[in-house]
PDB file of C-alpha atoms in Angstrom:
ATOM      1  CA  UNK P   1      10.079 111.568  10.410  1.00  0.00           C
ATOM      2  CA  UNK P   2       7.601 112.515   7.749  1.00  0.00           C
ATOM      3  CA  UNK P   3       8.061 111.339   4.183  1.00  0.00           C
ATOM      4  CA  UNK P   4       6.278 113.244   1.426  1.00  0.00           C
ATOM      5  CA  UNK P   5       5.495 112.128  -2.112  1.00  0.00           C
ATOM      6  CA  UNK P   6       3.926 114.444  -4.684  1.00  0.00           C
ATOM      7  CA  UNK P   7       1.888 113.347  -7.668  1.00  0.00           C
ATOM      8  CA  UNK P   8      -0.460 114.815 -10.230  1.00  0.00           C
ATOM      9  CA  UNK P   9       1.869 116.956 -12.281  1.00  0.00           C
ATOM     10  CA  UNK P  10       1.857 116.945 -16.050  1.00  0.00           C
ATOM     11  CA  UNK P  11       1.372 118.940 -19.216  1.00  0.00           C
ATOM     12  CA  UNK P  12      -1.714 121.100 -19.546  1.00  0.00           C
ATOM     13  CA  UNK P  13      -2.825 123.880 -21.874  1.00  0.00           C
ATOM     14  CA  UNK P  14      -3.177 127.439 -20.667  1.00  0.00           C
ATOM     15  CA  UNK P  15      -6.529 127.899 -18.962  1.00  0.00           C
ATOM     16  CA  UNK P  16      -6.613 124.311 -17.833  1.00  0.00           C
ATOM     17  CA  UNK P  17      -6.527 122.745 -14.387  1.00  0.00           C
ATOM     18  CA  UNK P  18      -4.460 120.262 -12.442  1.00  0.00           C
ATOM     19  CA  UNK P  19      -4.711 118.824  -8.959  1.00  0.00           C
ATOM     20  CA  UNK P  20      -1.522 117.969  -7.144  1.00  0.00           C
ATOM     21  CA  UNK P  21      -1.450 115.540  -4.265  1.00  0.00           C
ATOM     22  CA  UNK P  22       1.058 115.122  -1.476  1.00  0.00           C
ATOM     23  CA  UNK P  23       0.905 111.801   0.341  1.00  0.00           C
ATOM     24  CA  UNK P  24       2.550 111.725   3.744  1.00  0.00           C
ATOM     25  CA  UNK P  25       3.828 108.715   5.651  1.00  0.00           C
ATOM     26  CA  UNK P  26       5.713 108.104   8.850  1.00  0.00           C
ATOM     27  CA  UNK P  27       3.681 110.431  11.035  1.00  0.00           C
ATOM     28  CA  UNK P  28       0.331 112.134  11.054  1.00  0.00           C
ATOM     29  CA  UNK P  29       0.476 115.513   9.345  1.00  0.00           C
ATOM     30  CA  UNK P  30      -2.410 116.937  11.365  1.00  0.00           C
ATOM     31  CA  UNK P  31      -0.212 119.089  13.638  1.00  0.00           C
ATOM     32  CA  UNK P  32       2.125 120.146  10.817  1.00  0.00           C
ATOM     33  CA  UNK P  33       2.219 123.292   8.781  1.00  0.00           C
ATOM     34  CA  UNK P  34       1.957 122.217   5.140  1.00  0.00           C
ATOM     35  CA  UNK P  35       2.962 124.162   2.063  1.00  0.00           C
ATOM     36  CA  UNK P  36       3.372 124.011  -1.675  1.00  0.00           C
ATOM     37  CA  UNK P  37       6.401 125.648  -3.212  1.00  0.00           C
ATOM     38  CA  UNK P  38       7.476 125.853  -6.825  1.00  0.00           C
ATOM     39  CA  UNK P  39      10.719 126.419  -8.616  1.00  0.00           C
ATOM     40  CA  UNK P  40      11.463 127.088 -12.258  1.00  0.00           C
ATOM     41  CA  UNK P  41      14.938 127.120 -13.845  1.00  0.00           C
ATOM     42  CA  UNK P  42      17.072 130.013 -12.734  1.00  0.00           C
ATOM     43  CA  UNK P  43      14.606 131.160 -10.102  1.00  0.00           C
ATOM     44  CA  UNK P  44      14.412 130.784  -6.361  1.00  0.00           C
ATOM     45  CA  UNK P  45      11.971 128.425  -4.756  1.00  0.00           C
ATOM     46  CA  UNK P  46       8.695 130.304  -4.356  1.00  0.00           C
ATOM     47  CA  UNK P  47       5.916 129.856  -1.829  1.00  0.00           C
ATOM     48  CA  UNK P  48       2.610 129.012  -3.496  1.00  0.00           C
ATOM     49  CA  UNK P  49       0.242 128.362  -0.606  1.00  0.00           C
ATOM     50  CA  UNK P  50      -0.389 126.317   2.484  1.00  0.00           C
ATOM     51  CA  UNK P  51      -1.673 125.884   5.999  1.00  0.00           C
ATOM     52  CA  UNK P  52      -0.338 127.064   9.289  1.00  0.00           C
ATOM     53  CA  UNK P  53       0.325 124.472  11.996  1.00  0.00           C
ATOM     54  CA  UNK P  54      -2.736 122.353  12.787  1.00  0.00           C
ATOM     55  CA  UNK P  55      -4.411 123.807   9.708  1.00  0.00           C
ATOM     56  CA  UNK P  56      -5.699 126.905  11.415  1.00  0.00           C
ATOM     57  CA  UNK P  57      -5.133 129.324   8.541  1.00  0.00           C
ATOM     58  CA  UNK P  58      -4.437 129.207   4.831  1.00  0.00           C
ATOM     59  CA  UNK P  59      -2.102 131.495   2.935  1.00  0.00           C
ATOM     60  CA  UNK P  60      -1.436 132.075  -0.749  1.00  0.00           C
ATOM     61  CA  UNK P  61       1.056 133.889  -2.891  1.00  0.00           C
ATOM     62  CA  UNK P  62      -0.499 136.915  -4.581  1.00  0.00           C
ATOM     63  CA  UNK P  63       0.268 135.397  -7.991  1.00  0.00           C
ATOM     64  CA  UNK P  64      -2.061 132.434  -7.368  1.00  0.00           C
ATOM     65  CA  UNK P  65      -4.845 133.919  -5.221  1.00  0.00           C
ATOM     66  CA  UNK P  66      -8.245 133.169  -6.672  1.00  0.00           C
ATOM     67  CA  UNK P  67      -6.837 130.453  -8.947  1.00  0.00           C
ATOM     68  CA  UNK P  68      -5.213 127.934  -6.602  1.00  0.00           C
ATOM     69  CA  UNK P  69      -6.694 126.259  -3.548  1.00  0.00           C
ATOM     70  CA  UNK P  70      -4.962 124.177  -0.910  1.00  0.00           C
ATOM     71  CA  UNK P  71      -6.744 121.511   1.066  1.00  0.00           C
ATOM     72  CA  UNK P  72      -5.814 118.709   3.391  1.00  0.00           C
ATOM     73  CA  UNK P  73      -7.332 115.408   4.426  1.00  0.00           C
ATOM     74  CA  UNK P  74      -5.829 114.441   7.755  1.00  0.00           C
ATOM     75  CA  UNK P  75      -7.660 111.115   7.749  1.00  0.00           C
ATOM     76  CA  UNK P  76      -5.821 110.198   4.545  1.00  0.00           C
ATOM     77  CA  UNK P  77      -2.649 111.977   5.660  1.00  0.00           C
ATOM     78  CA  UNK P  78      -2.689 113.952   2.429  1.00  0.00           C
ATOM     79  CA  UNK P  79      -2.397 117.515   1.209  1.00  0.00           C
ATOM     80  CA  UNK P  80      -3.613 118.920  -2.103  1.00  0.00           C
ATOM     81  CA  UNK P  81      -3.232 121.818  -4.489  1.00  0.00           C
ATOM     82  CA  UNK P  82      -6.040 122.523  -6.920  1.00  0.00           C
ATOM     83  CA  UNK P  83      -4.760 124.727  -9.722  1.00  0.00           C
ATOM     84  CA  UNK P  84      -7.200 126.427 -12.083  1.00  0.00           C
ATOM     85  CA  UNK P  85      -6.784 128.947 -14.887  1.00  0.00           C
ATOM     86  CA  UNK P  86      -3.202 127.902 -15.366  1.00  0.00           C
ATOM     87  CA  UNK P  87      -0.822 130.104 -17.341  1.00  0.00           C
ATOM     88  CA  UNK P  88       2.634 129.386 -18.785  1.00  0.00           C
ATOM     89  CA  UNK P  89       4.055 131.376 -15.859  1.00  0.00           C
ATOM     90  CA  UNK P  90       2.883 128.578 -13.551  1.00  0.00           C
ATOM     91  CA  UNK P  91       5.296 126.151 -15.210  1.00  0.00           C
ATOM     92  CA  UNK P  92       7.655 124.834 -12.539  1.00  0.00           C
ATOM     93  CA  UNK P  93       8.533 121.898 -10.362  1.00  0.00           C
ATOM     94  CA  UNK P  94       6.098 121.867  -7.477  1.00  0.00           C
ATOM     95  CA  UNK P  95       7.186 120.678  -4.047  1.00  0.00           C
ATOM     96  CA  UNK P  96       5.245 119.724  -0.961  1.00  0.00           C
ATOM     97  CA  UNK P  97       6.767 120.696   2.391  1.00  0.00           C
ATOM     98  CA  UNK P  98       5.940 120.150   6.038  1.00  0.00           C
ATOM     99  CA  UNK P  99       7.158 121.382   9.368  1.00  0.00           C
ATOM    100  CA  UNK P 100       5.886 120.931  12.878  1.00  0.00           C
ATOM    101  CA  UNK P 101       7.462 123.909  14.592  1.00  0.00           C
ATOM    102  CA  UNK P 102       7.422 126.676  12.005  1.00  0.00           C
ATOM    103  CA  UNK P 103       5.933 129.985  13.092  1.00  0.00           C
ATOM    104  CA  UNK P 104       3.362 131.852  11.044  1.00  0.00           C
ATOM    105  CA  UNK P 105       5.709 134.650  10.029  1.00  0.00           C
ATOM    106  CA  UNK P 106       8.069 132.091   8.474  1.00  0.00           C
ATOM    107  CA  UNK P 107       5.551 130.077   6.478  1.00  0.00           C
ATOM    108  CA  UNK P 108       6.761 131.507   3.163  1.00  0.00           C
ATOM    109  CA  UNK P 109      10.418 130.705   3.808  1.00  0.00           C
ATOM    110  CA  UNK P 110      11.551 127.397   2.292  1.00  0.00           C
ATOM    111  CA  UNK P 111      14.571 127.134   4.604  1.00  0.00           C
ATOM    112  CA  UNK P 112      12.220 126.842   7.589  1.00  0.00           C
ATOM    113  CA  UNK P 113      10.698 123.540   6.436  1.00  0.00           C
ATOM    114  CA  UNK P 114      12.279 120.289   7.549  1.00  0.00           C
ATOM    115  CA  UNK P 115      10.462 117.859   5.271  1.00  0.00           C
ATOM    116  CA  UNK P 116      10.230 117.923   1.499  1.00  0.00           C
ATOM    117  CA  UNK P 117       8.924 115.788  -1.306  1.00  0.00           C
ATOM    118  CA  UNK P 118      10.855 115.083  -4.475  1.00  0.00           C
ATOM    119  CA  UNK P 119       8.764 117.427  -6.596  1.00  0.00           C
ATOM    120  CA  UNK P 120       6.424 117.028  -9.540  1.00  0.00           C
ATOM    121  CA  UNK P 121       6.733 118.851 -12.853  1.00  0.00           C
ATOM    122  CA  UNK P 122       3.911 121.083 -14.042  1.00  0.00           C
ATOM    123  CA  UNK P 123       4.161 122.407 -17.577  1.00  0.00           C
ATOM    124  CA  UNK P 124       1.605 124.812 -18.998  1.00  0.00           C
ATOM    125  CA  UNK P 125       1.656 125.315 -22.737  1.00  0.00           C
ATOM    126  CA  UNK P 126       0.438 128.494 -24.407  1.00  0.00           C
TER     127      UNK P 126
END
C-alpha cells in the first residue's frame, strides 16, 4: 500500500505562490499515476493536475493551466504542485492521490484513485 502525506499549504495573498509536496511511503510511486485534487466547501472534489501512469504525460484543469505545475521526484518518492498567480478562487483543501491501474481517460475522476492523502489547506486572501 502507498501512504501519502501532503504539506506546504497555508495562507497567501492573491498573486502569490505556494508549493505543495506529497511524500509517499510504502511503495515506489514511479509506476503510479499521481494527481492533485482540491475541494472547497459545498463543491465537489476537482481535478487540478497530475501525471499518467509512469509519468508519461501531464494534465491540468483549464482553470490552472499556465499557473500551476506538477512535478515528481521518483528518487525521493515525492510529488509536487507549484502554484503561482494564486487567486481567492484557488482556496480549497488540496489532496494528493495515486493509483497504479487507472487509465488515461479516468485521470480526472477522483473515484478512480485508490490512495489519498489527508489534505492540506490553501487559503488565498484578496
